[in-house]
Tab-separated table of C-alpha atoms in Angstrom:
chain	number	residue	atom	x	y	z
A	88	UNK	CA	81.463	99.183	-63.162
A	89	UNK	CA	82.653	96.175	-65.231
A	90	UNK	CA	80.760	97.241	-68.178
A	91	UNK	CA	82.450	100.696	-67.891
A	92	UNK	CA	85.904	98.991	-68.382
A	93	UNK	CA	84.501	97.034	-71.091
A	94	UNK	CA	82.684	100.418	-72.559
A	95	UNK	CA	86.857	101.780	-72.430
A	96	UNK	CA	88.591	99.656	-74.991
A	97	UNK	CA	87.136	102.349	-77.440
A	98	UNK	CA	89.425	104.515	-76.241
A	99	UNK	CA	92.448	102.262	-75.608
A	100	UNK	CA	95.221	103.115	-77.703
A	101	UNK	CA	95.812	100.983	-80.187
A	102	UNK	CA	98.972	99.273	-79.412
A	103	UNK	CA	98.049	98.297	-76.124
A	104	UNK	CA	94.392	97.439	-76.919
A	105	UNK	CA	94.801	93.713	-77.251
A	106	UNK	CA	96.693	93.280	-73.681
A	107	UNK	CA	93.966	95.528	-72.335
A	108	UNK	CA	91.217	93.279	-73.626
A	109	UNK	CA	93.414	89.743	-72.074
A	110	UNK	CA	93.066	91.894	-68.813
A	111	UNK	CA	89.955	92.846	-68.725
A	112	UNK	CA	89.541	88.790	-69.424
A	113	UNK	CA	90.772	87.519	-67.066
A	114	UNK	CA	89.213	90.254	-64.546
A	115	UNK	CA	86.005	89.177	-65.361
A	116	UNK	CA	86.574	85.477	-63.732
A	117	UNK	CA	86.557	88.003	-60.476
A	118	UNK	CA	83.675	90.051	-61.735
A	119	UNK	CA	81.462	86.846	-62.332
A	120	UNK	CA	81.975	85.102	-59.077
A	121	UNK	CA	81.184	89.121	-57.482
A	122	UNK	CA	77.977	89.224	-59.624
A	123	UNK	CA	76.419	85.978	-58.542
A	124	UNK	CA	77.278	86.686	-54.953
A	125	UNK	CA	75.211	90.217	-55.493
A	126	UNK	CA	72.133	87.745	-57.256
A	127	UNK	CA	71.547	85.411	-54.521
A	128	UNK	CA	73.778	82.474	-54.976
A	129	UNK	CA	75.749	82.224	-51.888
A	130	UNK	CA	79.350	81.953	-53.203
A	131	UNK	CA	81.327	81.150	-50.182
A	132	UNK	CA	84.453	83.070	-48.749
A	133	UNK	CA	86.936	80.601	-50.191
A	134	UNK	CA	85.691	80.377	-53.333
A	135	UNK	CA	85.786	84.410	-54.177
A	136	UNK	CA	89.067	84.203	-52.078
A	137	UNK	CA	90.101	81.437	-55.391
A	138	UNK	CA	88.389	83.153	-57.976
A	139	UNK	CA	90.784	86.301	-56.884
A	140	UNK	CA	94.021	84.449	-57.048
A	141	UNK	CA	93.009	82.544	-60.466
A	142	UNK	CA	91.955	86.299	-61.988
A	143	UNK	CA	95.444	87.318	-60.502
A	144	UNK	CA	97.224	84.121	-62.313
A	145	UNK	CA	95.631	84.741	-65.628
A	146	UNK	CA	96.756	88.408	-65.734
A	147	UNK	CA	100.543	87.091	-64.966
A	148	UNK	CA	100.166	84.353	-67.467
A	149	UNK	CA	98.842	86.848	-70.492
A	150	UNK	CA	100.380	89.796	-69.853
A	151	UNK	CA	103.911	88.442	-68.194
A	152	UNK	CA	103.485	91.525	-65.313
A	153	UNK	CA	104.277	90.298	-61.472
A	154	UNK	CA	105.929	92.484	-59.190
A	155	UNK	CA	109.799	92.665	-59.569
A	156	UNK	CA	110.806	95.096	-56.741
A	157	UNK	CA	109.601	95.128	-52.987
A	158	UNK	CA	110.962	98.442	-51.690
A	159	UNK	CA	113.137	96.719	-49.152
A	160	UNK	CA	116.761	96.932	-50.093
A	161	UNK	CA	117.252	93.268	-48.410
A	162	UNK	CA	114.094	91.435	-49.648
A	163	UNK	CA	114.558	92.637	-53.272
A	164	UNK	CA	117.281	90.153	-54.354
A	165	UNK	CA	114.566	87.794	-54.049
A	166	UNK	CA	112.097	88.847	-55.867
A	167	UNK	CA	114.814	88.082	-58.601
A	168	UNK	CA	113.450	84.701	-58.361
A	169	UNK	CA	109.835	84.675	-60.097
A	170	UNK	CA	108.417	82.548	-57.596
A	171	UNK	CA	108.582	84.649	-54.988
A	172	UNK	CA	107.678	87.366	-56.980
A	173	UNK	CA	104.629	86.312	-58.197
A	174	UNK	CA	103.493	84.904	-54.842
A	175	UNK	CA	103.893	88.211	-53.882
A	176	UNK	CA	102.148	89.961	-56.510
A	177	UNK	CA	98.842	87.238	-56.403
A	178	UNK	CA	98.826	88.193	-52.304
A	179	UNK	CA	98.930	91.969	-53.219
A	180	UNK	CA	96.187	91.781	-55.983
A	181	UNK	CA	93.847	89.640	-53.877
A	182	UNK	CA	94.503	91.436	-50.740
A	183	UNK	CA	93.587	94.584	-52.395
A	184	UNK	CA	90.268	93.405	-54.032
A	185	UNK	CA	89.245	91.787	-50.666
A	186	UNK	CA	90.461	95.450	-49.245
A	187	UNK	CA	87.975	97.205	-51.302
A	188	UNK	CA	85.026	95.132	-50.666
A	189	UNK	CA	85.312	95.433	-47.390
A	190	UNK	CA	85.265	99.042	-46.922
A	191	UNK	CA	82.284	98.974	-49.422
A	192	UNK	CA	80.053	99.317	-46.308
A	193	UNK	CA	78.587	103.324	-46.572
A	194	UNK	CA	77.905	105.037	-49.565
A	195	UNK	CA	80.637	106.214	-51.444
A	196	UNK	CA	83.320	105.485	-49.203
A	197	UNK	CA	84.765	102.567	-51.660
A	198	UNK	CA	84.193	105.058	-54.420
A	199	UNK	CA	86.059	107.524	-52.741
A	200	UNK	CA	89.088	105.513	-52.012
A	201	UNK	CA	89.118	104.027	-55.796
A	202	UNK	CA	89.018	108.145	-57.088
A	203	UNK	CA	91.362	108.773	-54.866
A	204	UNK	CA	93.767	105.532	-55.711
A	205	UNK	CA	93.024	106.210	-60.069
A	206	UNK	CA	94.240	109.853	-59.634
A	207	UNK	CA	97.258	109.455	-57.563
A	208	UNK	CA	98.165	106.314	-59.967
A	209	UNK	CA	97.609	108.705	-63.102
A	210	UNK	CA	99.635	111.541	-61.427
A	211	UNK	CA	102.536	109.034	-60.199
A	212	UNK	CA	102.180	107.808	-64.597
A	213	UNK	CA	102.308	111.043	-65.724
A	214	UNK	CA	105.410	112.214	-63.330
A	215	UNK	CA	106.817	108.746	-64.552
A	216	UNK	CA	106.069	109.334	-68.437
A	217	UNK	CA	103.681	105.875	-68.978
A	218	UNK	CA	101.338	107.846	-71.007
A	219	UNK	CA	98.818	105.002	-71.485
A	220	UNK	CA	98.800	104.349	-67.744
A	221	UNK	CA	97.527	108.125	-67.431
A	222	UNK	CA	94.649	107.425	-69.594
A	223	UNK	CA	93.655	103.906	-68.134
A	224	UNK	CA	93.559	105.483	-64.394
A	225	UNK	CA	92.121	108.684	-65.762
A	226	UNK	CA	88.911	106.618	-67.164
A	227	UNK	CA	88.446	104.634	-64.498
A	228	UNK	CA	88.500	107.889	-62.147
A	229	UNK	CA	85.655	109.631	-64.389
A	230	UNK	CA	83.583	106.310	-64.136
A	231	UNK	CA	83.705	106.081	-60.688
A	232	UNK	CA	83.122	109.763	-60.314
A	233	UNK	CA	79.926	108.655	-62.658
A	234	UNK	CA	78.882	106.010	-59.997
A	235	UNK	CA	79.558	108.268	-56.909
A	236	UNK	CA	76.854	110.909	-58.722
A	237	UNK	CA	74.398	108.455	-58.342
A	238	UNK	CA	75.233	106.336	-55.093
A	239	UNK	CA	76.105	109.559	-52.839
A	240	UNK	CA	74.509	110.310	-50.335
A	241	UNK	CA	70.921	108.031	-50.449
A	242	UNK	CA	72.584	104.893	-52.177
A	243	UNK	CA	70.183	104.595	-54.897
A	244	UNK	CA	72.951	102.303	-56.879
A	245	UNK	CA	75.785	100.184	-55.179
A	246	UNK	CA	78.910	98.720	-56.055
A	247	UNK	CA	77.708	95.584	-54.718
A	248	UNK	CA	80.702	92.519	-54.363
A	249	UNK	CA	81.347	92.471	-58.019
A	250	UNK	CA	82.251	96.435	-58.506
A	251	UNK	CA	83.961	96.600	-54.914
A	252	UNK	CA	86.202	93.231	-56.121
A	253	UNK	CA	86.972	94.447	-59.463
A	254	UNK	CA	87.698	98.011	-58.709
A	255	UNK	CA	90.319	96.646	-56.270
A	256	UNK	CA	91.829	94.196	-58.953
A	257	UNK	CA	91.772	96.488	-61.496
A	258	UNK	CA	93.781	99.334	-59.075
A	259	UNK	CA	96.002	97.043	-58.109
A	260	UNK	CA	97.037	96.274	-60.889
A	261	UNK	CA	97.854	99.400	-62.619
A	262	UNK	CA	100.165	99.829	-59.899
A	263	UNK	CA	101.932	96.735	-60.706
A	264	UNK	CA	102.333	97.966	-64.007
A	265	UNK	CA	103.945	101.269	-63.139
A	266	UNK	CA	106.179	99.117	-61.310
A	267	UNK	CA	106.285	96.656	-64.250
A	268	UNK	CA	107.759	99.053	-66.353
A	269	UNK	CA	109.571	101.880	-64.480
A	270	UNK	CA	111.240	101.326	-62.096
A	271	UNK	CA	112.066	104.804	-60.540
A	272	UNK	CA	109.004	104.123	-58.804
A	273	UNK	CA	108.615	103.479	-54.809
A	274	UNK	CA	106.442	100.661	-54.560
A	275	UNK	CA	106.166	102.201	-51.036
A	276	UNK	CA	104.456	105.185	-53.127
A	277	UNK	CA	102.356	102.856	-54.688
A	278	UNK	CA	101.429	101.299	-51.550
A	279	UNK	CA	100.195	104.516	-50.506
A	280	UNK	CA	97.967	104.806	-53.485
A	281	UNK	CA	95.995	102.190	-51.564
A	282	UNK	CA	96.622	102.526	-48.332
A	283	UNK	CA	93.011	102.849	-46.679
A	284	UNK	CA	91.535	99.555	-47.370
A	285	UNK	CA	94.933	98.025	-46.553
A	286	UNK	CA	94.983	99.160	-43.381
A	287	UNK	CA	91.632	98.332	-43.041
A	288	UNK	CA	91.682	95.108	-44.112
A	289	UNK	CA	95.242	94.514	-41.788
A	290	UNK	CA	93.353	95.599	-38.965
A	291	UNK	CA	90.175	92.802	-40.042
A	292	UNK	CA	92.981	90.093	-40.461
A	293	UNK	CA	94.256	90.854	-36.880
A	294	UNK	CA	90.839	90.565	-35.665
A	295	UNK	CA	89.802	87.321	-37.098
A	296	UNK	CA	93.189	85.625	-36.422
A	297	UNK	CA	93.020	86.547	-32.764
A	298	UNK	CA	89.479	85.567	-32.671
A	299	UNK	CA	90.182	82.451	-35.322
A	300	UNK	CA	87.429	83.198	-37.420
A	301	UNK	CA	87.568	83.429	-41.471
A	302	UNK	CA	89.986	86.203	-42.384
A	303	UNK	CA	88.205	87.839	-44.926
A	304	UNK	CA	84.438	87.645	-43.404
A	305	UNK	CA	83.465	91.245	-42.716
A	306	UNK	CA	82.251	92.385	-39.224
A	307	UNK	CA	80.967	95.097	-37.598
A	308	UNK	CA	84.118	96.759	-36.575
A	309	UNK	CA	85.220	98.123	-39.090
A	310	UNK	CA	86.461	102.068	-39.485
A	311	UNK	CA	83.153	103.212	-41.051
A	312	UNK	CA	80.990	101.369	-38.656
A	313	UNK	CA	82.484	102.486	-35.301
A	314	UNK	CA	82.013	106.116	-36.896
A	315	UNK	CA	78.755	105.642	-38.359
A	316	UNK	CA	77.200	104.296	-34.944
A	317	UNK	CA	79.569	106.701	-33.250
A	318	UNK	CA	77.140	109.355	-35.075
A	319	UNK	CA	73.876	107.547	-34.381
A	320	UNK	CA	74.536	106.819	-30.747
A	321	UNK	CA	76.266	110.078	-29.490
A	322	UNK	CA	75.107	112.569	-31.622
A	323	UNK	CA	72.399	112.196	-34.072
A	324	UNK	CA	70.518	109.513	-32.451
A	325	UNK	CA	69.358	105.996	-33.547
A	326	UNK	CA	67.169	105.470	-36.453
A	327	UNK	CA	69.153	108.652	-38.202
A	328	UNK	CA	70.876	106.133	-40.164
A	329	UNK	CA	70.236	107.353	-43.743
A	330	UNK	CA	72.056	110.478	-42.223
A	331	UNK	CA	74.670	109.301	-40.206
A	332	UNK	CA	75.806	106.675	-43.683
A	333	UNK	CA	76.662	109.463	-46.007
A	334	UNK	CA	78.224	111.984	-43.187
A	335	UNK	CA	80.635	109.006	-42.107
A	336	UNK	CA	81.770	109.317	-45.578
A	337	UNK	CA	82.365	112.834	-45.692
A	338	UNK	CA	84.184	112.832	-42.133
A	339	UNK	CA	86.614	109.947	-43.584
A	340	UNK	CA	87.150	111.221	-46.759
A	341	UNK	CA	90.251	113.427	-45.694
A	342	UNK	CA	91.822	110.885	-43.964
A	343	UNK	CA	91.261	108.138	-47.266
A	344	UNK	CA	92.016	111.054	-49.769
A	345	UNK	CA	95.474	111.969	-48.190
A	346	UNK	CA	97.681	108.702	-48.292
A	347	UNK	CA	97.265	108.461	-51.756
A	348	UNK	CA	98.246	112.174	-52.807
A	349	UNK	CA	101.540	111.445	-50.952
A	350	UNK	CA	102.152	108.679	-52.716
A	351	UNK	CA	101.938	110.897	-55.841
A	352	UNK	CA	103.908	113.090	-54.474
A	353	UNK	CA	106.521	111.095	-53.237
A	354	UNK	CA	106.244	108.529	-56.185
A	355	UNK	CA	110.021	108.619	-56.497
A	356	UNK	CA	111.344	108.461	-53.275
A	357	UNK	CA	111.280	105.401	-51.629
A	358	UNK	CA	112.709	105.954	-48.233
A	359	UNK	CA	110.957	108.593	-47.439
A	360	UNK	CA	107.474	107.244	-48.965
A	361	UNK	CA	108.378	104.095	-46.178
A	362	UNK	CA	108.583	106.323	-43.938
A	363	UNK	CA	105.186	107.800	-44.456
A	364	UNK	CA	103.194	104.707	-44.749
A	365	UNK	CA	104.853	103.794	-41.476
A	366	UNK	CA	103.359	107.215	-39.766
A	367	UNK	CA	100.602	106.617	-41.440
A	368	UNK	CA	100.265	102.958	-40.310
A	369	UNK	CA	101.080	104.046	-36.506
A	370	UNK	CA	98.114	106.522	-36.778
A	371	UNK	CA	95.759	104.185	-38.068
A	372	UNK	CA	96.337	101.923	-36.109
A	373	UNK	CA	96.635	104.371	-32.643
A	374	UNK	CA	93.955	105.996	-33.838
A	375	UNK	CA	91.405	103.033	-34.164
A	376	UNK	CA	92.844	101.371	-30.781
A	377	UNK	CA	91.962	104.892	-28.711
A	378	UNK	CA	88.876	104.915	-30.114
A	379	UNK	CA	86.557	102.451	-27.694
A	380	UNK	CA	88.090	104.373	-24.178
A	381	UNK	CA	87.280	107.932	-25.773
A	382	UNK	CA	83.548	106.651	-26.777
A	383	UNK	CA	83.155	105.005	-23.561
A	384	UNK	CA	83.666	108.338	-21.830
A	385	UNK	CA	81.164	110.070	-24.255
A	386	UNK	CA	77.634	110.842	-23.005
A	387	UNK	CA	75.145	109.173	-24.736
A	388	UNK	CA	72.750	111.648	-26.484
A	389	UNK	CA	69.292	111.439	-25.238
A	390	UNK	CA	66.319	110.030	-27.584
């Protein structure tokens, strides 16, 4: 996935070709640390957790982008001052990365959610007239689409920690830069653009916090896993798991897809797009806590 961004600067424009290159720099400190997780090496939590926030730090020190606007009227004066700002835009970035890798667990669903989150950022730059912004999101939409062909539905290539990381970093920070640089934007809108692992990723904080262990670890309650062994146990039956992967992706894949077209359509509007990632939040959330009684009153199918 990294070499596809690389692959891309032959079709950067040519005024913004150099910042793209210091991006894509300092991305790769992120991409590095993902790749020799994926080879064996063992890179701890913490330090993928730091190699995050320094790839985050580099792109603010080369390109001079952090976030400038919250989308709460009382919390923006703030972000006037740039420390707050960019300890803001660092816990966005890295959240979002960490977000993305740790949804990365059936095929396609990461790839989905990335698709998803590149289109609704293009349509959000188009509607906003950041031109460049169309075509960055736009490439990085057909490359995942690439990627998708061959890891859905038997997995025969995966994104691994290094493409999940750096297709989260890279997201998240083309919305910053819509924000950057127009501000008619809701950041709520944005927010929506990558709302799924988010919310997933909330939901895994809460978890570890109230069970004190390492906030970004992943477990085995996540979304995609209660659905995928949903499937197995009640209705395909264990050792269907090469079945029940890809069809947990296709019976998510409304529910990921949708956030992100309202943010495109409601790029402009920021009360109501707060409004909608507030429904949406309360149905996540409701949703995922109703879950255990309902599949504790499900017969088991039989083997």
């Amino acid at each position: 996935m990294f070499g596809a961004l690389v692959f891309s600067i032959l079709f950067v424009p040519e005024p913004y070709a150099n910042r793209y290159a210091l991006f894509l720099t300092a991305t790769s400190v992120l991409f590095l640390v993902g790749l020799l997780e994926d080879l064996g090496f063992g890179i701890q939590p913490k330090l993928r957790l730091l190699a995050a926030i320094l790839s985050s730090l580099m792109v603010i020190l080369l390109l001079e982008v952090w976030l400038v606007r919250s989308g709460v009227a009382w919390f923006d004066p703030y972000m006037a001052y740039w420390p707050v700002g960019v300890a803001l835009t660092v816990f966005v970035t890295v959240g979002v990365a960490n977000g993305f890798n740790l949804i990365d667990g059936v095929n396609g669903l990461a790839a989905v959610a990335a698709m998803a989150c590149a289109v609704a950022l293009a349509l959000i730059a188009a509607q906003a007239g950041y031109t460049a912004m169309v075509r960055f999101a736009l490439m990085l939409a057909f490359a995942v689409f690439g990627f998708v062909l061959v890891n859905f539905p038997l997995g025969k290539i995966f994104l691994g920690d290094a493409g999940a990381y750096t297709l989260g970093f890279v997201l998240s920070w083309f919305g910053v830069s819509i924000l950057w640089h127009f501000p008619v934007v809701s950041p709520w809108a944005i927010l929506l653009t990558v709302f799924w692992p988010v919310a997933d990723t909330s939901l895994a904080i809460y978890r570890r916090v109230r069970h004190r262990s390492i906030a970004f670890l992943p477990d085995r309650l996540h979304v995609h896993q209660l659905v995928m062994r949903a499937l197995e146990i009640y209705a395909l039956g264990r050792g269907r798991r090469q079945l029940a992967n890809p069809l947990t992706t296709v019976i998510l894949a409304p529910f990921v897809i949708s956030p992100p077209l309202t943010g495109a359509w409601l790029w402009n509007d920021n009360s109501a797009a707060g409004i909608v990632v507030l429904l949406y939040a309360v149905g996540f959330f409701g949703c995922y806590v109703l879950t255990f009684p309902v599949l504790r009153r499900m017969p088991r199918r039989r083997q």
